[in-house]
Amino acid sequence: MSDALQIRKAPRQRRAVHTVDALLEAAAQVLEADGLEGFNTNAVARRAGASIGTLYQYFPSKDALTLALLLREDQAFHEAASATLTLPTCREALAAFIVVCARQQLNRPQLALLLDQQEDRPDFRAALHGKFRFRALLIAILSKAGAPAHLQDDQRKDLAAADLLALMRGMTDSAGGRGERDADDLAHRIGAAAFGYLDAAPRQM
Amino acid sequence: MSDALQIRKAPRQRRAVHTVDALLEAAAQVLEADGLEGFNTNAVARRAGASIGTLYQYFPSKDALTLALLLREDQAFHEAASATLTLPTCREALAAFIVVCARQQLNRPQLALLLDQQEDRPDFRAALHGKFRFRALLIAILSKAGAPAHLQDDQRKDLAAADLLALMRGMTDSAGGRGERDADDLAHRIGAAAFGYLDAAPRQM
Amino acid sequence: MSDALQIRKAPRQRRAVHTVDALLEAAAQVLEADGLEGFNTNAVARRAGASIGTLYQYFPSKDALTLALLLREDQAFHEAASATLTLPTCREALAAFIVVCARQQLNRPQLALLLDQQEDRPDFRAALHGKFRFRALLIAILSKAGAPAHLQDDQRKDLAAADLLALMRGMTDSAGGRGERDADDLAHRIGAAAFGYLDAAPRQM
Amino acid sequence: MSDALQIRKAPRQRRAVHTVDALLEAAAQVLEADGLEGFNTNAVARRAGASIGTLYQYFPSKDALTLALLLREDQAFHEAASATLTLPTCREALAAFIVVCARQQLNRPQLALLLDQQEDRPDFRAALHGKFRFRALLIAILSKAGAPAHLQDDQRKDLAAADLLALMRGMTDSAGGRGERDADDLAHRIGAAAFGYLDAAPRQM
DNA sequence: TATGAATGAGTGTTCATTCAT
DNA sequence: AATGAATGAACACTCATTCAT
């Protein structure tokens, strides 16, 4: 279980690097085109123009392939999202973060949706810092100057980060599914909900 | 495609009604316990104490079974949600609607999550008025007295309904996945985001 | 691992019983004809005139099938061997035991040889009392009247039983491989070695 | 069939000799560590620190590798066994022969067991004089002074050699499998059976 | 000469679905 | 109406072997 999700061997020759790339891109395309039910290793290999044996030389299992795709897709996304941390205030950073997320999602919406669902699988959760890295990012943003007073508490901050992430994910997935293409408009609407969430008074219990 | 998703025959005898109920409840339990990957017709029949042949007498395909389960789960939910239409103002109705959704989701969170995902399948979308019924409901709520002025436009109302639904779904699924149990607290947080969304000024383009 | 080797479901209808029998006999024939390397589930199903799905309805894995075959082959053999316990003296019982073994082995020599090898697999050892039942039998025989004095010690008895079993197995497998057909002659030669073994003075250390 | 089992090319350079040795030793280790089911060419090459291509430069097939290993393991063994021919009497030579066998087997028991089984494969039998060489040796021993009178007949001598070899193989494999380490004690027990076999009167038919 | 990337037939196994009883 | 035996296409994965570099 531990190494069953790791890449099997690092490609050394240039040809091999190209093959791995082709396999990952093929995986993305199959997932987009045929959904989870059409996502099988034979189809991925075929679309990559590789043999099934080649696929398994680099990925020890179907799950390892999926995970590698997840990581690849999160890569650039996470870097862009991290850059928002340089902004001084909570509101600025959050707004920028939302824009980054919306753009990412509308880029390849079908793919993003399916990968979002895969990220929730417990075995992936374990092998992945991804989701949690995004949450950590959001927590850092909520710790910046100008954050609502009631978010001083770490526990509340944690919950707020989870809520905001979920809200964003829900809205972006839905927008992607409906074929929206204007990321900035989507970001604006998400921002409305997110800032509404932050500015609301906490519930009195 | 036309009848492949319809129930095969209406159960006439009381015993048959009971069998169908048992099959649906078994389907729900298998889905909750073993997830999508453990959800297969043999397992459902076994858990229902019925034979696989019996299952196929009432459901012409696995998809028909899934769809029937979806409808069953939406039934009570939809009724409770409809009741909120009796409330006079938009804010009251929306608040009540959110409470209903949160309670529904936290009732059987795992099941609700998986069914939410199934609802997105294109073939189900087509055969299902469900999702759209909820959207229609929400549109009706947004047409009540006290709704933001910028939602006069039908197209904007449509978009807002989709956004709010997505936002709620994202937050409830996430809360359910984290094991939250306090539906009213969850509803309060969702409300914060939802009303924030509604009260925000529309984007100037 | 625990139930992966057990039969999956007991056949209820007469047709099913027949199918299971056919599968086991097909397994035996494939093993005899094509050896371990030709022994695969598809070949077994094909020879049984069944589909691969049917095979897996009764045997949850290839190993379960192999194990079931092992048990089937040991069944009659073990019963006949047990009957030798009714004989009064150690020498009579052992002689009879050897005859039973020789006959069993020369009956389907190729099959017996391959099954002997399978019996040594650790996972089968665990799931099987078989081999040990034979050893227990032999130990009981060595405890009868007329057994050599130096076999009073339980540990020595144990070792002697293992040695005799191994000796018999080696000689019968070899005879079977060479195509011998005269079980009584083989038994006579085995007896010579076995009684020589028993009558020899233990080593002075 | 003719050259598929032969070594592909004799290693000329010293480096190549070393490579072949490393491959054979790696084969032995893989066989010991992981059994027949873990014994594959990729694993052997990896353990030898060579590439799969290199392996196939020296061994045209997996079987050729196995066969070469068999020959290597028999080499020293056969030489030691041959030396017993210098002893004058049948009993002395046989006793010495047994000791040599026991020591060989307990040296690397797991390996010896698996190679014993491979030796029985028909295609190996054909390509191998090994087994028969040992039988020839034993026949020579049985022709020495002091051999039982009833072994004058060549056919009987042949059968006795086969029986004794099988008996020894059975007992040594079993002892090795049980983890025995005292080769001399094992040899003593084998001797008891072997001499018992020789001294017994032939069966009257 | 050595490498390791690539191949693809083959194997174990699952599961939706049918149909004789 | 209910059963459960049977089917077989489909899929994950392995491994002996080849060949361009």
Short mmCIF file of C-alpha atoms in Angstrom, two decimals, chain D:
data_model
loop_
_atom_site.label_atom_id
_atom_site.label_comp_id
_atom_site.label_asym_id
_atom_site.label_seq_id
_atom_site.Cartn_x
_atom_site.Cartn_y
_atom_site.Cartn_z
CA MET D 1 14.47 -26.78 -28.88
CA SER D 2 18.03 -27.54 -29.81
CA ASP D 3 19.76 -24.28 -29.01
CA ALA D 4 17.04 -22.62 -27.01
CA LEU D 5 18.49 -24.06 -23.86
CA GLN D 6 22.14 -23.61 -24.61
CA ILE D 7 24.13 -20.72 -23.38
CA ARG D 8 24.01 -18.12 -26.11
CA LYS D 9 27.62 -17.18 -26.29
CA ALA D 10 30.61 -18.10 -24.27
CA PRO D 11 31.81 -15.10 -22.34
CA ARG D 12 35.24 -14.16 -23.68
CA GLN D 13 36.35 -11.23 -21.63
CA ARG D 14 36.94 -11.54 -17.93
CA ARG D 15 34.27 -8.97 -17.25
CA ALA D 16 31.77 -11.10 -19.10
CA VAL D 17 32.65 -14.17 -17.07
CA HIS D 18 31.99 -12.18 -13.98
CA THR D 19 28.65 -11.03 -15.34
CA VAL D 20 27.54 -14.56 -16.08
CA ASP D 21 28.56 -15.64 -12.61
CA ALA D 22 26.67 -12.77 -11.09
CA LEU D 23 23.58 -13.66 -13.08
CA LEU D 24 23.69 -17.27 -12.02
CA GLU D 25 24.21 -16.42 -8.39
CA ALA D 26 21.42 -13.89 -8.58
CA ALA D 27 19.18 -16.55 -10.07
CA ALA D 28 20.00 -18.82 -7.16
CA GLN D 29 19.24 -16.11 -4.64
CA VAL D 30 15.97 -15.11 -6.22
CA LEU D 31 14.90 -18.72 -6.34
CA GLU D 32 15.79 -19.19 -2.71
CA ALA D 33 14.24 -15.98 -1.52
CA ASP D 34 11.06 -15.79 -3.54
CA GLY D 35 10.44 -19.28 -4.79
CA LEU D 36 9.45 -20.30 -8.27
CA GLU D 37 6.71 -17.71 -8.44
CA GLY D 38 9.14 -14.89 -7.77
CA PHE D 39 11.71 -16.26 -10.16
CA ASN D 40 11.55 -14.06 -13.24
CA THR D 41 14.20 -12.74 -15.53
CA ASN D 42 13.73 -9.11 -14.59
CA ALA D 43 14.20 -9.89 -10.93
CA VAL D 44 17.31 -11.92 -11.64
CA ALA D 45 18.86 -9.20 -13.74
CA ARG D 46 18.05 -6.58 -11.16
CA ARG D 47 19.57 -8.56 -8.34
CA ALA D 48 22.65 -9.21 -10.42
CA GLY D 49 23.03 -5.51 -11.01
CA ALA D 50 22.77 -6.11 -14.73
CA SER D 51 20.22 -5.05 -17.28
CA ILE D 52 17.67 -7.40 -18.72
CA GLY D 53 19.33 -6.99 -22.09
CA THR D 54 22.59 -8.28 -20.72
CA LEU D 55 20.91 -11.33 -19.31
CA TYR D 56 19.51 -12.18 -22.69
CA GLN D 57 22.88 -11.74 -24.29
CA TYR D 58 24.15 -14.73 -22.41
CA PHE D 59 21.00 -16.75 -21.91
CA PRO D 60 18.66 -17.05 -24.85
CA SER D 61 15.69 -17.79 -22.63
CA LYS D 62 14.59 -18.11 -19.07
CA ASP D 63 14.84 -21.87 -19.35
CA ALA D 64 18.41 -21.63 -20.51
CA LEU D 65 19.18 -19.65 -17.38
CA THR D 66 17.48 -22.18 -15.18
CA LEU D 67 19.29 -25.00 -16.86
CA ALA D 68 22.63 -23.29 -16.46
CA LEU D 69 21.91 -22.84 -12.79
CA LEU D 70 21.05 -26.48 -12.50
CA LEU D 71 24.32 -27.45 -14.12
CA ARG D 72 26.29 -25.08 -11.91
CA GLU D 73 24.77 -26.47 -8.75
CA ASP D 74 25.36 -30.04 -9.85
CA GLN D 75 28.97 -29.41 -10.76
CA ALA D 76 30.77 -29.45 -7.43
CA PHE D 77 28.27 -31.90 -6.12
CA HIS D 78 28.95 -34.35 -8.86
CA GLU D 79 32.65 -34.11 -8.39
CA ALA D 80 32.44 -34.84 -4.70
CA ALA D 81 30.09 -37.70 -5.42
CA SER D 82 32.42 -39.13 -8.02
CA ALA D 83 35.22 -39.23 -5.53
CA THR D 84 33.36 -41.87 -3.56
CA LEU D 85 34.02 -44.25 -6.41
CA THR D 86 37.56 -44.67 -5.16
CA LEU D 87 36.34 -46.44 -2.09
CA PRO D 88 36.68 -50.22 -2.41
CA THR D 89 33.42 -51.67 -1.22
CA CYS D 90 29.84 -50.99 -2.11
CA ARG D 91 28.83 -50.20 1.45
CA GLU D 92 31.64 -47.77 2.05
CA ALA D 93 31.04 -45.98 -1.23
CA LEU D 94 27.32 -45.78 -0.73
CA ALA D 95 27.71 -44.43 2.79
CA ALA D 96 30.06 -41.77 1.53
CA PHE D 97 27.78 -40.95 -1.36
CA ILE D 98 24.90 -40.41 1.01
CA VAL D 99 26.95 -38.09 3.16
CA VAL D 100 27.85 -36.03 0.13
CA CYS D 101 24.22 -35.77 -0.88
CA ALA D 102 23.04 -34.81 2.56
CA ARG D 103 25.63 -32.10 2.86
CA GLN D 104 24.83 -30.72 -0.54
CA GLN D 105 21.16 -30.58 0.20
CA LEU D 106 21.44 -28.95 3.58
CA ASN D 107 23.82 -26.37 2.19
CA ARG D 108 21.13 -24.43 0.34
CA PRO D 109 18.03 -26.47 1.00
CA GLN D 110 15.45 -24.22 -0.57
CA LEU D 111 17.46 -23.89 -3.73
CA ALA D 112 18.15 -27.59 -3.91
CA LEU D 113 14.49 -28.41 -3.50
CA LEU D 114 13.37 -26.12 -6.29
CA LEU D 115 16.09 -27.29 -8.62
CA ASP D 116 15.16 -30.88 -7.90
CA GLN D 117 11.68 -30.08 -9.09
CA GLN D 118 12.94 -28.35 -12.18
CA GLU D 119 15.07 -31.34 -13.05
CA ASP D 120 11.91 -33.33 -13.51
CA ARG D 121 10.63 -31.14 -16.31
CA PRO D 122 10.65 -33.20 -19.49
CA ASP D 123 12.42 -30.60 -21.57
CA PHE D 124 15.16 -30.42 -18.97
CA ARG D 125 15.41 -34.15 -18.66
CA ALA D 126 16.20 -34.25 -22.33
CA ALA D 127 18.79 -31.51 -22.22
CA LEU D 128 20.37 -32.80 -19.08
CA HIS D 129 22.65 -35.67 -18.42
CA GLY D 130 22.81 -34.62 -14.76
CA LYS D 131 20.28 -36.78 -13.15
CA PHE D 132 21.41 -39.71 -15.16
CA ARG D 133 24.97 -39.08 -14.31
CA PHE D 134 24.08 -39.50 -10.67
CA ARG D 135 22.23 -42.64 -11.49
CA ALA D 136 25.23 -43.91 -13.39
CA LEU D 137 27.37 -43.16 -10.39
CA LEU D 138 25.07 -45.06 -8.12
CA ILE D 139 25.03 -47.97 -10.53
CA ALA D 140 28.79 -48.03 -10.43
CA ILE D 141 28.68 -48.08 -6.66
CA LEU D 142 26.22 -50.95 -6.70
CA SER D 143 28.63 -52.87 -8.89
CA LYS D 144 31.39 -52.81 -6.35
CA ALA D 145 32.51 -55.64 -4.14
CA GLY D 146 30.11 -56.52 -1.41
CA ALA D 147 26.97 -55.57 -3.24
CA PRO D 148 23.95 -57.80 -2.61
CA ALA D 149 23.83 -60.84 -4.78
CA HIS D 150 20.40 -60.11 -6.19
CA LEU D 151 21.75 -56.98 -7.81
CA GLN D 152 23.77 -58.83 -10.39
CA ASP D 153 21.04 -58.30 -12.89
CA ASP D 154 21.56 -55.00 -14.73
CA GLN D 155 17.89 -54.22 -14.74
CA ARG D 156 17.61 -54.68 -11.02
CA LYS D 157 20.66 -52.57 -10.50
CA ASP D 158 19.07 -49.83 -12.53
CA LEU D 159 15.87 -49.95 -10.55
CA ALA D 160 17.74 -49.98 -7.26
CA ALA D 161 19.73 -46.93 -8.28
CA ALA D 162 16.53 -45.09 -9.16
CA ASP D 163 14.90 -46.08 -5.91
CA LEU D 164 17.84 -45.09 -3.81
CA LEU D 165 18.17 -41.75 -5.53
CA ALA D 166 14.47 -41.07 -5.04
CA LEU D 167 14.61 -42.10 -1.43
CA MET D 168 17.54 -39.83 -0.79
CA ARG D 169 15.96 -36.96 -2.59
CA GLY D 170 12.72 -37.33 -0.71
CA MET D 171 14.39 -37.47 2.66
CA THR D 172 16.85 -34.65 2.03
CA ASP D 173 14.24 -32.33 0.57
CA SER D 174 11.99 -32.97 3.51
CA ALA D 175 14.79 -32.46 6.01
CA GLY D 176 15.83 -29.26 4.30
CA GLY D 177 12.28 -28.03 4.31
CA ARG D 178 12.01 -28.64 8.02
CA GLY D 179 15.19 -26.67 8.63
CA GLU D 180 17.45 -29.52 9.65
CA ARG D 181 21.09 -28.57 9.76
CA ASP D 182 22.92 -31.70 10.91
CA ALA D 183 23.92 -33.37 7.66
CA ASP D 184 25.61 -36.30 9.32
CA ASP D 185 22.59 -37.24 11.33
CA LEU D 186 20.48 -37.01 8.22
CA ALA D 187 22.99 -39.15 6.35
CA HIS D 188 22.81 -41.75 9.07
CA ARG D 189 19.06 -42.00 8.80
CA ILE D 190 19.18 -42.17 5.03
CA GLY D 191 21.82 -44.87 5.32
CA ALA D 192 19.52 -46.91 7.51
CA ALA D 193 16.83 -46.85 4.87
CA ALA D 194 19.21 -47.39 1.98
CA PHE D 195 21.00 -50.35 3.49
CA GLY D 196 17.69 -51.76 4.60
CA TYR D 197 16.58 -51.52 1.01
CA LEU D 198 19.69 -53.27 -0.29
CA ASP D 199 19.74 -56.03 2.26
CA ALA D 200 16.12 -56.99 1.86
CA ALA D 201 15.34 -60.10 -0.09
CA PRO D 202 13.91 -59.41 -3.52
CA ARG D 203 10.23 -60.06 -3.91
CA GLN D 204 9.16 -63.44 -5.15
CA MET D 205 6.80 -63.09 -8.01
#
